[in-house]
Amino acid sequence: MKRIFLLSLLFAVLAGCGTLPSGDPPAGNLVENRTEVKTRAEIAGHLATRMSLFMVEKHPGSSWMLAADPEAEVLAAQAVGECGVFGCPRVEKSPLRLCGRTAADGWEFTFFENDFAVWSEKYFLQEAGEK
């Protein structure tokens, strides 16, 4: 039984290497990790979804606090209003905090747990006329 497993593993490794194309990999980034959206409502909707998934998967029922600049706080409050963060209450002090920061081209939201970043999302507001 052990031989069969080892032979299967060997064939899988050899076949896997044969499926890569020959030559050098393309230059630059292969994936652009930039979420382009057109409106604040779309940003709030996406943020609500991502925050909810994070809280359900990693911190179900946990309390959290918000530390954000005024513009990011409005956006976070709008997102929380959409999803309610699945019963996870917002409190004044908690080891789990959502920090929001407004930049020239969008917003960045990061959940910190005991001063370690555990989740982050960046949103870029698409200007009118851009594609």
Tab-separated table of N, CA, C and O in Angstrom:
chain	number	residue	atom	x	y	z
A	1	MET	N	0.821	-1.193	0.000
A	1	MET	CA	0.000	0.000	0.000
A	1	MET	C	0.866	1.258	0.000
A	1	MET	O	0.550	2.214	-0.680
A	2	LYS	N	1.935	1.206	0.779
A	2	LYS	CA	2.834	2.355	0.856
A	2	LYS	C	3.515	2.597	-0.496
A	2	LYS	O	3.698	3.738	-0.911
A	3	ARG	N	3.888	1.513	-1.191
A	3	ARG	CA	4.526	1.653	-2.510
A	3	ARG	C	3.587	2.297	-3.521
A	3	ARG	O	4.006	3.123	-4.321
A	4	ILE	N	2.343	1.871	-3.474
A	4	ILE	CA	1.363	2.433	-4.411
A	4	ILE	C	1.218	3.931	-4.175
A	4	ILE	O	1.190	4.722	-5.120
A	5	PHE	N	1.145	4.326	-2.907
A	5	PHE	CA	1.035	5.749	-2.578
A	5	PHE	C	2.255	6.518	-3.067
A	5	PHE	O	2.129	7.583	-3.667
A	6	LEU	N	3.453	5.995	-2.809
A	6	LEU	CA	4.679	6.682	-3.219
A	6	LEU	C	4.785	6.780	-4.739
A	6	LEU	O	5.194	7.815	-5.269
A	7	LEU	N	4.414	5.709	-5.448
A	7	LEU	CA	4.435	5.747	-6.916
A	7	LEU	C	3.415	6.765	-7.444
A	7	LEU	O	3.704	7.519	-8.376
A	8	SER	N	2.240	6.801	-6.834
A	8	SER	CA	1.223	7.773	-7.244
A	8	SER	C	1.715	9.196	-7.019
A	8	SER	O	1.520	10.070	-7.856
A	9	LEU	N	2.340	9.417	-5.872
A	9	LEU	CA	2.878	10.734	-5.559
A	9	LEU	C	3.968	11.132	-6.550
A	9	LEU	O	4.012	12.256	-7.032
A	10	LEU	N	4.861	10.195	-6.889
A	10	LEU	CA	5.933	10.460	-7.848
A	10	LEU	C	5.360	10.831	-9.215
A	10	LEU	O	5.791	11.801	-9.832
A	11	PHE	N	4.363	10.076	-9.685
A	11	PHE	CA	3.755	10.376	-10.982
A	11	PHE	C	3.034	11.726	-10.970
A	11	PHE	O	3.078	12.467	-11.946
A	12	ALA	N	2.393	12.051	-9.869
A	12	ALA	CA	1.702	13.340	-9.774
A	12	ALA	C	2.694	14.496	-9.833
A	12	ALA	O	2.458	15.507	-10.497
A	13	VAL	N	3.821	14.349	-9.144
A	13	VAL	CA	4.848	15.395	-9.151
A	13	VAL	C	5.444	15.543	-10.543
A	13	VAL	O	5.606	16.657	-11.055
A	14	LEU	N	5.758	14.440	-11.176
A	14	LEU	CA	6.349	14.493	-12.525
A	14	LEU	C	5.362	15.059	-13.541
A	14	LEU	O	5.739	15.842	-14.411
A	15	ALA	N	4.117	14.683	-13.455
A	15	ALA	CA	3.106	15.197	-14.390
A	15	ALA	C	2.864	16.685	-14.151
A	15	ALA	O	2.674	17.446	-15.090
A	16	GLY	N	2.877	17.103	-12.898
A	16	GLY	CA	2.652	18.516	-12.568
A	16	GLY	C	3.718	19.410	-13.159
A	16	GLY	O	3.438	20.483	-13.663
A	17	CYS	N	4.964	18.981	-13.104
A	17	CYS	CA	6.052	19.789	-13.651
A	17	CYS	C	5.977	19.856	-15.171
A	17	CYS	O	6.404	20.842	-15.768
A	18	GLY	N	5.439	18.847	-15.804
A	18	GLY	CA	5.337	18.822	-17.256
A	18	GLY	C	4.256	19.722	-17.800
A	18	GLY	O	4.216	19.995	-19.000
A	19	THR	N	3.389	20.215	-16.961
A	19	THR	CA	2.295	21.053	-17.452
A	19	THR	C	2.663	22.529	-17.517
A	19	THR	O	1.893	23.331	-18.033
A	20	LEU	N	3.828	22.918	-16.975
A	20	LEU	CA	4.253	24.310	-17.036
A	20	LEU	C	4.786	24.644	-18.427
A	20	LEU	O	5.505	23.849	-19.024
A	21	PRO	N	4.440	25.821	-18.961
A	21	PRO	CA	4.968	26.185	-20.280
A	21	PRO	C	6.472	26.484	-20.190
A	21	PRO	O	6.987	26.894	-19.160
A	22	SER	N	7.157	26.259	-21.293
A	22	SER	CA	8.595	26.524	-21.308
A	22	SER	C	8.846	28.018	-21.484
A	22	SER	O	7.974	28.769	-21.904
A	23	GLY	N	10.047	28.449	-21.138
A	23	GLY	CA	10.415	29.849	-21.293
A	23	GLY	C	10.331	30.611	-19.986
A	23	GLY	O	10.002	30.065	-18.935
A	24	ASP	N	10.658	31.911	-20.086
A	24	ASP	CA	10.645	32.774	-18.911
A	24	ASP	C	9.226	33.244	-18.604
A	24	ASP	O	8.416	33.428	-19.514
A	25	PRO	N	8.934	33.499	-17.324
A	25	PRO	CA	7.615	34.032	-16.982
A	25	PRO	C	7.485	35.473	-17.472
A	25	PRO	O	8.481	36.167	-17.664
A	26	PRO	N	6.253	35.944	-17.693
A	26	PRO	CA	6.066	37.320	-18.148
A	26	PRO	C	6.550	38.314	-17.093
A	26	PRO	O	6.513	38.038	-15.896
A	27	ALA	N	6.993	39.460	-17.542
A	27	ALA	CA	7.496	40.504	-16.633
A	27	ALA	C	6.327	41.236	-15.984
A	27	ALA	O	5.232	41.321	-16.542
A	28	GLY	N	6.555	41.770	-14.807
A	28	GLY	CA	5.550	42.577	-14.119
A	28	GLY	C	4.547	41.740	-13.351
A	28	GLY	O	4.670	40.521	-13.239
A	29	ASN	N	3.533	42.430	-12.820
A	29	ASN	CA	2.483	41.754	-12.053
A	29	ASN	C	1.549	41.008	-12.986
A	29	ASN	O	1.129	41.532	-14.011
A	30	LEU	N	1.204	39.787	-12.605
A	30	LEU	CA	0.262	39.008	-13.394
A	30	LEU	C	-1.176	39.347	-13.019
A	30	LEU	O	-2.084	39.220	-13.821
A	31	VAL	N	-1.370	39.796	-11.770
A	31	VAL	CA	-2.707	40.110	-11.276
A	31	VAL	C	-2.689	41.502	-10.668
A	31	VAL	O	-1.795	41.842	-9.908
A	32	GLU	N	-3.669	42.283	-11.005
A	32	GLU	CA	-3.812	43.619	-10.428
A	32	GLU	C	-4.808	43.521	-9.280
A	32	GLU	O	-5.988	43.247	-9.495
A	33	ASN	N	-4.362	43.693	-8.051
A	33	ASN	CA	-5.223	43.602	-6.875
A	33	ASN	C	-5.810	44.963	-6.546
A	33	ASN	O	-5.545	45.540	-5.524
A	34	ARG	N	-6.626	45.451	-7.423
A	34	ARG	CA	-7.206	46.776	-7.244
A	34	ARG	C	-8.705	46.675	-7.502
A	34	ARG	O	-9.129	46.307	-8.591
A	35	THR	N	-9.492	46.965	-6.502
A	35	THR	CA	-10.937	46.897	-6.629
A	35	THR	C	-11.442	48.242	-7.126
A	35	THR	O	-11.451	49.206	-6.381
A	36	GLU	N	-11.825	48.305	-8.384
A	36	GLU	CA	-12.344	49.545	-8.961
A	36	GLU	C	-13.858	49.560	-8.805
A	36	GLU	O	-14.536	48.608	-9.160
A	37	VAL	N	-14.382	50.610	-8.277
A	37	VAL	CA	-15.823	50.779	-8.165
A	37	VAL	C	-16.161	52.212	-8.545
A	37	VAL	O	-15.292	53.076	-8.573
A	38	LYS	N	-17.416	52.461	-8.843
A	38	LYS	CA	-17.787	53.783	-9.323
A	38	LYS	C	-18.412	54.660	-8.254
A	38	LYS	O	-18.309	55.862	-8.325
A	39	THR	N	-19.093	54.074	-7.296
A	39	THR	CA	-19.814	54.904	-6.330
A	39	THR	C	-19.488	54.478	-4.902
A	39	THR	O	-19.042	53.369	-4.644
A	40	ARG	N	-19.780	55.377	-3.986
A	40	ARG	CA	-19.609	55.056	-2.561
A	40	ARG	C	-20.551	53.933	-2.145
A	40	ARG	O	-20.225	53.132	-1.285
A	41	ALA	N	-21.739	53.890	-2.746
A	41	ALA	CA	-22.701	52.830	-2.412
A	41	ALA	C	-22.136	51.461	-2.782
A	41	ALA	O	-22.295	50.489	-2.035
A	42	GLU	N	-21.460	51.361	-3.932
A	42	GLU	CA	-20.836	50.098	-4.327
A	42	GLU	C	-19.705	49.729	-3.374
A	42	GLU	O	-19.542	48.568	-3.017
A	43	ILE	N	-18.944	50.726	-2.948
A	43	ILE	CA	-17.862	50.474	-1.985
A	43	ILE	C	-18.453	49.975	-0.677
A	43	ILE	O	-17.993	48.983	-0.110
A	44	ALA	N	-19.501	50.640	-0.195
A	44	ALA	CA	-20.128	50.230	1.061
A	44	ALA	C	-20.679	48.816	0.960
A	44	ALA	O	-20.541	48.013	1.893
A	45	GLY	N	-21.276	48.472	-0.169
A	45	GLY	CA	-21.805	47.118	-0.365
A	45	GLY	C	-20.708	46.067	-0.353
A	45	GLY	O	-20.834	45.013	0.281
A	46	HIS	N	-19.624	46.342	-1.048
A	46	HIS	CA	-18.508	45.394	-1.080
A	46	HIS	C	-17.855	45.286	0.289
A	46	HIS	O	-17.526	44.187	0.747
A	47	LEU	N	-17.675	46.411	0.959
A	47	LEU	CA	-17.091	46.414	2.298
A	47	LEU	C	-17.967	45.633	3.269
A	47	LEU	O	-17.470	44.862	4.089
A	48	ALA	N	-19.280	45.799	3.163
A	48	ALA	CA	-20.210	45.061	4.027
A	48	ALA	C	-20.048	43.557	3.833
A	48	ALA	O	-19.987	42.794	4.803
A	49	THR	N	-19.952	43.133	2.585
A	49	THR	CA	-19.788	41.705	2.292
A	49	THR	C	-18.479	41.185	2.847
A	49	THR	O	-18.435	40.142	3.510
A	50	ARG	N	-17.392	41.880	2.592
A	50	ARG	CA	-16.074	41.412	3.032
A	50	ARG	C	-15.951	41.411	4.557
A	50	ARG	O	-15.404	40.477	5.142
A	51	MET	N	-16.487	42.460	5.220
A	51	MET	CA	-16.443	42.502	6.683
A	51	MET	C	-17.260	41.360	7.277
A	51	MET	O	-16.843	40.718	8.240
A	52	SER	N	-18.428	41.115	6.707
A	52	SER	CA	-19.286	40.045	7.213
A	52	SER	C	-18.609	38.693	7.102
A	52	SER	O	-18.631	37.887	8.041
A	53	LEU	N	-18.000	38.429	5.953
A	53	LEU	CA	-17.297	37.158	5.776
A	53	LEU	C	-16.164	37.008	6.782
A	53	LEU	O	-15.982	35.948	7.379
A	54	PHE	N	-15.414	38.078	6.984
A	54	PHE	CA	-14.309	38.032	7.942
A	54	PHE	C	-14.829	37.736	9.347
A	54	PHE	O	-14.313	36.878	10.048
A	55	MET	N	-15.861	38.469	9.764
A	55	MET	CA	-16.380	38.291	11.124
A	55	MET	C	-16.984	36.903	11.319
A	55	MET	O	-16.785	36.275	12.356
A	56	VAL	N	-17.713	36.398	10.334
A	56	VAL	CA	-18.333	35.074	10.457
A	56	VAL	C	-17.269	33.982	10.496
A	56	VAL	O	-17.350	33.044	11.287
A	57	GLU	N	-16.252	34.105	9.654
A	57	GLU	CA	-15.213	33.070	9.587
A	57	GLU	C	-14.252	33.120	10.765
A	57	GLU	O	-13.877	32.089	11.311
A	58	LYS	N	-13.815	34.303	11.148
A	58	LYS	CA	-12.718	34.422	12.115
A	58	LYS	C	-13.143	34.840	13.521
A	58	LYS	O	-12.481	34.493	14.483
A	59	HIS	N	-14.206	35.628	13.642
A	59	HIS	CA	-14.593	36.183	14.948
A	59	HIS	C	-16.102	36.179	15.143
A	59	HIS	O	-16.693	37.228	15.424
A	60	PRO	N	-16.757	35.024	15.031
A	60	PRO	CA	-18.217	35.034	15.176
A	60	PRO	C	-18.634	35.495	16.575
A	60	PRO	O	-18.122	35.013	17.576
A	61	GLY	N	-19.521	36.476	16.618
A	61	GLY	CA	-20.043	36.978	17.882
A	61	GLY	C	-19.130	37.922	18.633
A	61	GLY	O	-19.481	38.400	19.708
A	62	SER	N	-17.947	38.222	18.091
A	62	SER	CA	-16.994	39.089	18.791
A	62	SER	C	-17.419	40.551	18.703
A	62	SER	O	-18.012	40.982	17.721
A	63	SER	N	-17.075	41.310	19.719
A	63	SER	CA	-17.295	42.752	19.656
A	63	SER	C	-16.090	43.397	18.978
A	63	SER	O	-15.008	42.813	18.926
A	64	TRP	N	-16.287	44.590	18.446
A	64	TRP	CA	-15.218	45.288	17.739
A	64	TRP	C	-15.437	46.786	17.901
A	64	TRP	O	-16.508	47.237	18.265
A	65	MET	N	-14.392	47.543	17.628
A	65	MET	CA	-14.490	49.006	17.704
A	65	MET	C	-14.045	49.612	16.380
A	65	MET	O	-13.365	48.958	15.585
A	66	LEU	N	-14.436	50.843	16.148
A	66	LEU	CA	-14.101	51.545	14.912
A	66	LEU	C	-13.199	52.725	15.234
A	66	LEU	O	-13.491	53.508	16.133
A	67	ALA	N	-12.096	52.816	14.531
A	67	ALA	CA	-11.179	53.956	14.640
A	67	ALA	C	-10.888	54.413	13.221
A	67	ALA	O	-10.152	53.751	12.497
A	68	ALA	N	-11.512	55.508	12.809
A	68	ALA	CA	-11.374	55.937	11.418
A	68	ALA	C	-11.446	57.450	11.334
A	68	ALA	O	-11.973	58.122	12.214
A	69	ASP	N	-10.899	57.971	10.233
A	69	ASP	CA	-11.072	59.397	9.988
A	69	ASP	C	-12.545	59.630	9.610
A	69	ASP	O	-13.265	58.676	9.294
A	70	PRO	N	-13.025	60.867	9.670
A	70	PRO	CA	-14.467	61.125	9.503
A	70	PRO	C	-15.067	60.577	8.206
A	70	PRO	O	-16.151	60.002	8.226
A	71	GLU	N	-14.383	60.741	7.088
A	71	GLU	CA	-14.937	60.270	5.817
A	71	GLU	C	-14.988	58.744	5.766
A	71	GLU	O	-15.975	58.162	5.320
A	72	ALA	N	-13.936	58.083	6.233
A	72	ALA	CA	-13.917	56.617	6.262
A	72	ALA	C	-14.936	56.083	7.268
A	72	ALA	O	-15.537	55.033	7.055
A	73	GLU	N	-15.160	56.815	8.356
A	73	GLU	CA	-16.136	56.383	9.353
A	73	GLU	C	-17.546	56.390	8.777
A	73	GLU	O	-18.342	55.484	9.039
A	74	VAL	N	-17.870	57.385	7.967
A	74	VAL	CA	-19.189	57.443	7.328
A	74	VAL	C	-19.375	56.231	6.420
A	74	VAL	O	-20.426	55.580	6.429
A	75	LEU	N	-18.359	55.901	5.637
A	75	LEU	CA	-18.425	54.761	4.737
A	75	LEU	C	-18.547	53.447	5.508
A	75	LEU	O	-19.347	52.580	5.158
A	76	ALA	N	-17.779	53.297	6.591
A	76	ALA	CA	-17.846	52.084	7.414
A	76	ALA	C	-19.218	51.958	8.068
A	76	ALA	O	-19.790	50.865	8.128
A	77	ALA	N	-19.763	53.075	8.562
A	77	ALA	CA	-21.086	53.046	9.188
A	77	ALA	C	-22.154	52.643	8.175
A	77	ALA	O	-23.084	51.901	8.499
A	78	GLN	N	-22.011	53.111	6.951
A	78	GLN	CA	-22.946	52.744	5.884
A	78	GLN	C	-22.849	51.238	5.612
A	78	GLN	O	-23.858	50.560	5.465
A	79	ALA	N	-21.631	50.701	5.576
A	79	ALA	CA	-21.435	49.265	5.341
A	79	ALA	C	-22.013	48.447	6.488
A	79	ALA	O	-22.687	47.441	6.268
A	80	VAL	N	-21.755	48.863	7.710
A	80	VAL	CA	-22.269	48.141	8.880
A	80	VAL	C	-23.790	48.195	8.891
A	80	VAL	O	-24.453	47.217	9.236
A	81	GLY	N	-24.361	49.322	8.481
A	81	GLY	CA	-25.811	49.434	8.403
A	81	GLY	C	-26.412	48.454	7.418
A	81	GLY	O	-27.519	47.960	7.614
A	82	GLU	N	-25.683	48.146	6.351
A	82	GLU	CA	-26.173	47.206	5.349
A	82	GLU	C	-26.153	45.769	5.851
A	82	GLU	O	-27.004	44.979	5.515
A	83	CYS	N	-25.131	45.423	6.638
A	83	CYS	CA	-24.977	44.008	7.006
A	83	CYS	C	-25.159	43.738	8.488
A	83	CYS	O	-25.413	42.612	8.874
A	84	GLY	N	-24.996	44.745	9.325
A	84	GLY	CA	-25.092	44.525	10.760
A	84	GLY	C	-23.947	43.689	11.305
A	84	GLY	O	-23.931	43.323	12.461
A	85	VAL	N	-22.983	43.359	10.493
A	85	VAL	CA	-21.825	42.521	10.820
A	85	VAL	C	-22.276	41.286	11.608
A	85	VAL	O	-21.645	40.857	12.553
A	86	PHE	N	-23.389	40.722	11.198
A	86	PHE	CA	-23.889	39.447	11.697
A	86	PHE	C	-23.877	39.325	13.213
A	86	PHE	O	-23.329	38.390	13.772
A	87	GLY	N	-24.469	40.280	13.880
A	87	GLY	CA	-24.637	40.193	15.325
A	87	GLY	C	-23.396	40.475	16.138
A	87	GLY	O	-23.374	40.223	17.330
A	88	CYS	N	-22.365	40.976	15.519
A	88	CYS	CA	-21.143	41.317	16.242
A	88	CYS	C	-21.246	42.780	16.657
A	88	CYS	O	-21.198	43.663	15.812
A	89	PRO	N	-21.406	43.041	17.941
A	89	PRO	CA	-21.661	44.427	18.373
A	89	PRO	C	-20.445	45.333	18.253
A	89	PRO	O	-19.318	44.904	18.446
A	90	ARG	N	-20.713	46.589	17.929
A	90	ARG	CA	-19.674	47.620	17.921
A	90	ARG	C	-19.628	48.234	19.310
A	90	ARG	O	-20.660	48.631	19.846
A	91	VAL	N	-18.440	48.291	19.912
A	91	VAL	CA	-18.273	48.796	21.276
A	91	VAL	C	-17.204	49.877	21.290
A	91	VAL	O	-16.535	50.121	20.289
A	92	GLU	N	-17.033	50.526	22.437
A	92	GLU	CA	-16.048	51.600	22.568
A	92	GLU	C	-14.619	51.091	22.711
A	92	GLU	O	-13.677	51.720	22.262
A	93	LYS	N	-14.417	49.942	23.378
A	93	LYS	CA	-13.076	49.375	23.552
A	93	LYS	C	-13.124	47.886	23.258
A	93	LYS	O	-13.988	47.178	23.777
A	94	SER	N	-12.209	47.433	22.425
A	94	SER	CA	-12.141	46.026	22.071
A	94	SER	C	-10.750	45.733	21.517
A	94	SER	O	-10.139	46.602	20.892
A	95	PRO	N	-10.221	44.509	21.705
A	95	PRO	CA	-8.937	44.169	21.089
A	95	PRO	C	-9.041	44.070	19.560
A	95	PRO	O	-8.052	44.137	18.863
A	96	LEU	N	-10.266	43.917	19.048
A	96	LEU	CA	-10.499	43.850	17.609
A	96	LEU	C	-11.025	45.209	17.166
A	96	LEU	O	-12.086	45.647	17.590
A	97	ARG	N	-10.239	45.912	16.326
A	97	ARG	CA	-10.684	47.238	15.890
A	97	ARG	C	-10.545	47.381	14.374
A	97	ARG	O	-9.607	46.877	13.783
A	98	LEU	N	-11.511	48.068	13.807
A	98	LEU	CA	-11.510	48.374	12.385
A	98	LEU	C	-10.980	49.788	12.218
A	98	LEU	O	-11.554	50.738	12.750
A	99	CYS	N	-9.889	49.924	11.503
A	99	CYS	CA	-9.309	51.244	11.232
A	99	CYS	C	-9.588	51.600	9.779
A	99	CYS	O	-9.373	50.783	8.883
A	100	GLY	N	-10.062	52.808	9.570
A	100	GLY	CA	-10.337	53.284	8.224
A	100	GLY	C	-9.535	54.533	7.946
A	100	GLY	O	-9.374	55.391	8.807
A	101	ARG	N	-8.998	54.607	6.724
A	101	ARG	CA	-8.172	55.749	6.353
A	101	ARG	C	-8.557	56.194	4.949
A	101	ARG	O	-8.675	55.386	4.033
A	102	THR	N	-8.754	57.498	4.794
A	102	THR	CA	-9.071	58.069	3.496
A	102	THR	C	-7.783	58.495	2.811
A	102	THR	O	-6.938	59.138	3.418
A	103	ALA	N	-7.625	58.112	1.550
A	103	ALA	CA	-6.476	58.531	0.739
A	103	ALA	C	-7.004	59.392	-0.409
A	103	ALA	O	-8.212	59.547	-0.575
A	104	ALA	N	-6.108	59.912	-1.196
A	104	ALA	CA	-6.501	60.779	-2.309
A	104	ALA	C	-7.360	60.041	-3.339
A	104	ALA	O	-8.247	60.631	-3.944
A	105	ASP	N	-7.113	58.738	-3.523
A	105	ASP	CA	-7.819	57.997	-4.560
A	105	ASP	C	-8.777	56.939	-4.024
A	105	ASP	O	-9.277	56.117	-4.769
A	106	GLY	N	-9.044	56.926	-2.712
A	106	GLY	CA	-9.975	55.935	-2.181
A	106	GLY	C	-9.844	55.762	-0.682
A	106	GLY	O	-9.511	56.711	0.038
A	107	TRP	N	-10.093	54.535	-0.215
A	107	TRP	CA	-10.095	54.245	1.210
A	107	TRP	C	-9.407	52.919	1.483
A	107	TRP	O	-9.392	52.026	0.647
A	108	GLU	N	-8.872	52.807	2.694
A	108	GLU	CA	-8.284	51.551	3.149
A	108	GLU	C	-8.875	51.214	4.511
A	108	GLU	O	-8.921	52.071	5.404
A	109	PHE	N	-9.342	49.982	4.657
A	109	PHE	CA	-9.895	49.503	5.926
A	109	PHE	C	-9.103	48.287	6.367
A	109	PHE	O	-8.841	47.384	5.569
A	110	THR	N	-8.722	48.262	7.650
A	110	THR	CA	-7.931	47.167	8.196
A	110	THR	C	-8.477	46.792	9.568
A	110	THR	O	-8.695	47.665	10.399
A	111	PHE	N	-8.702	45.492	9.780
A	111	PHE	CA	-9.019	44.999	11.120
A	111	PHE	C	-7.709	44.661	11.799
A	111	PHE	O	-6.868	43.954	11.245
A	112	PHE	N	-7.534	45.186	13.002
A	112	PHE	CA	-6.377	44.872	13.836
A	112	PHE	C	-6.862	44.077	15.035
A	112	PHE	O	-7.906	44.391	15.609
A	113	GLU	N	-6.103	43.065	15.403
A	113	GLU	CA	-6.366	42.320	16.625
A	113	GLU	C	-5.114	42.392	17.471
A	113	GLU	O	-4.062	41.879	17.069
A	114	ASN	N	-5.224	43.075	18.617
A	114	ASN	CA	-4.069	43.275	19.499
A	114	ASN	C	-2.877	43.842	18.722
A	114	ASN	O	-1.764	43.335	18.800
A	115	ASP	N	-3.123	44.869	17.938
A	115	ASP	CA	-2.113	45.606	17.170
A	115	ASP	C	-1.485	44.830	16.017
A	115	ASP	O	-0.452	45.227	15.489
A	116	PHE	N	-2.075	43.713	15.600
A	116	PHE	CA	-1.615	42.972	14.424
A	116	PHE	C	-2.709	43.027	13.368
A	116	PHE	O	-3.874	42.730	13.659
A	117	ALA	N	-2.344	43.411	12.149
A	117	ALA	CA	-3.315	43.460	11.055
A	117	ALA	C	-3.731	42.034	10.699
A	117	ALA	O	-2.891	41.180	10.444
A	118	VAL	N	-5.047	41.776	10.711
A	118	VAL	CA	-5.556	40.437	10.416
A	118	VAL	C	-6.465	40.419	9.183
A	118	VAL	O	-6.836	39.356	8.708
A	119	TRP	N	-6.813	41.593	8.664
A	119	TRP	CA	-7.671	41.695	7.478
A	119	TRP	C	-7.523	43.091	6.917
A	119	TRP	O	-7.404	44.056	7.670
A	120	SER	N	-7.520	43.214	5.584
A	120	SER	CA	-7.376	44.530	4.985
A	120	SER	C	-8.046	44.568	3.620
A	120	SER	O	-8.003	43.584	2.870
A	121	GLU	N	-8.654	45.682	3.306
A	121	GLU	CA	-9.261	45.925	1.995
A	121	GLU	C	-8.958	47.352	1.577
A	121	GLU	O	-9.002	48.272	2.392
A	122	LYS	N	-8.651	47.529	0.296
A	122	LYS	CA	-8.442	48.861	-0.271
A	122	LYS	C	-9.469	49.077	-1.365
A	122	LYS	O	-9.755	48.175	-2.144
A	123	TYR	N	-10.001	50.285	-1.403
A	123	TYR	CA	-11.002	50.637	-2.403
A	123	TYR	C	-10.580	51.917	-3.101
A	123	TYR	O	-10.183	52.876	-2.445
A	124	PHE	N	-10.688	51.916	-4.424
A	124	PHE	CA	-10.299	53.061	-5.225
A	124	PHE	C	-11.524	53.581	-5.952
A	124	PHE	O	-12.206	52.839	-6.651
A	125	LEU	N	-11.799	54.839	-5.773
A	125	LEU	CA	-12.944	55.469	-6.398
A	125	LEU	C	-12.592	55.783	-7.846
A	125	LEU	O	-11.640	56.510	-8.118
A	126	GLN	N	-13.336	55.215	-8.745
A	126	GLN	CA	-13.083	55.420	-10.160
A	126	GLN	C	-13.643	56.763	-10.591
A	126	GLN	O	-14.785	57.093	-10.304
A	127	GLU	N	-12.827	57.536	-11.232
A	127	GLU	CA	-13.241	58.863	-11.696
A	127	GLU	C	-14.184	58.732	-12.880
A	127	GLU	O	-14.105	57.798	-13.660
A	128	ALA	N	-15.076	59.681	-13.033
A	128	ALA	CA	-15.982	59.695	-14.170
A	128	ALA	C	-15.170	59.773	-15.455
A	128	ALA	O	-14.229	60.536	-15.550
A	129	GLY	N	-15.546	58.976	-16.432
A	129	GLY	CA	-14.829	58.979	-17.707
A	129	GLY	C	-13.742	57.914	-17.795
A	129	GLY	O	-13.325	57.579	-18.891
A	130	GLU	N	-13.278	57.377	-16.679
A	130	GLU	CA	-12.270	56.306	-16.714
A	130	GLU	C	-12.958	54.998	-17.027
A	130	GLU	O	-14.102	54.795	-16.738
A	131	LYS	N	-12.189	54.070	-17.548
A	131	LYS	CA	-12.737	52.730	-17.810
A	131	LYS	C	-12.037	51.724	-16.985
A	131	LYS	O	-10.954	51.790	-16.606
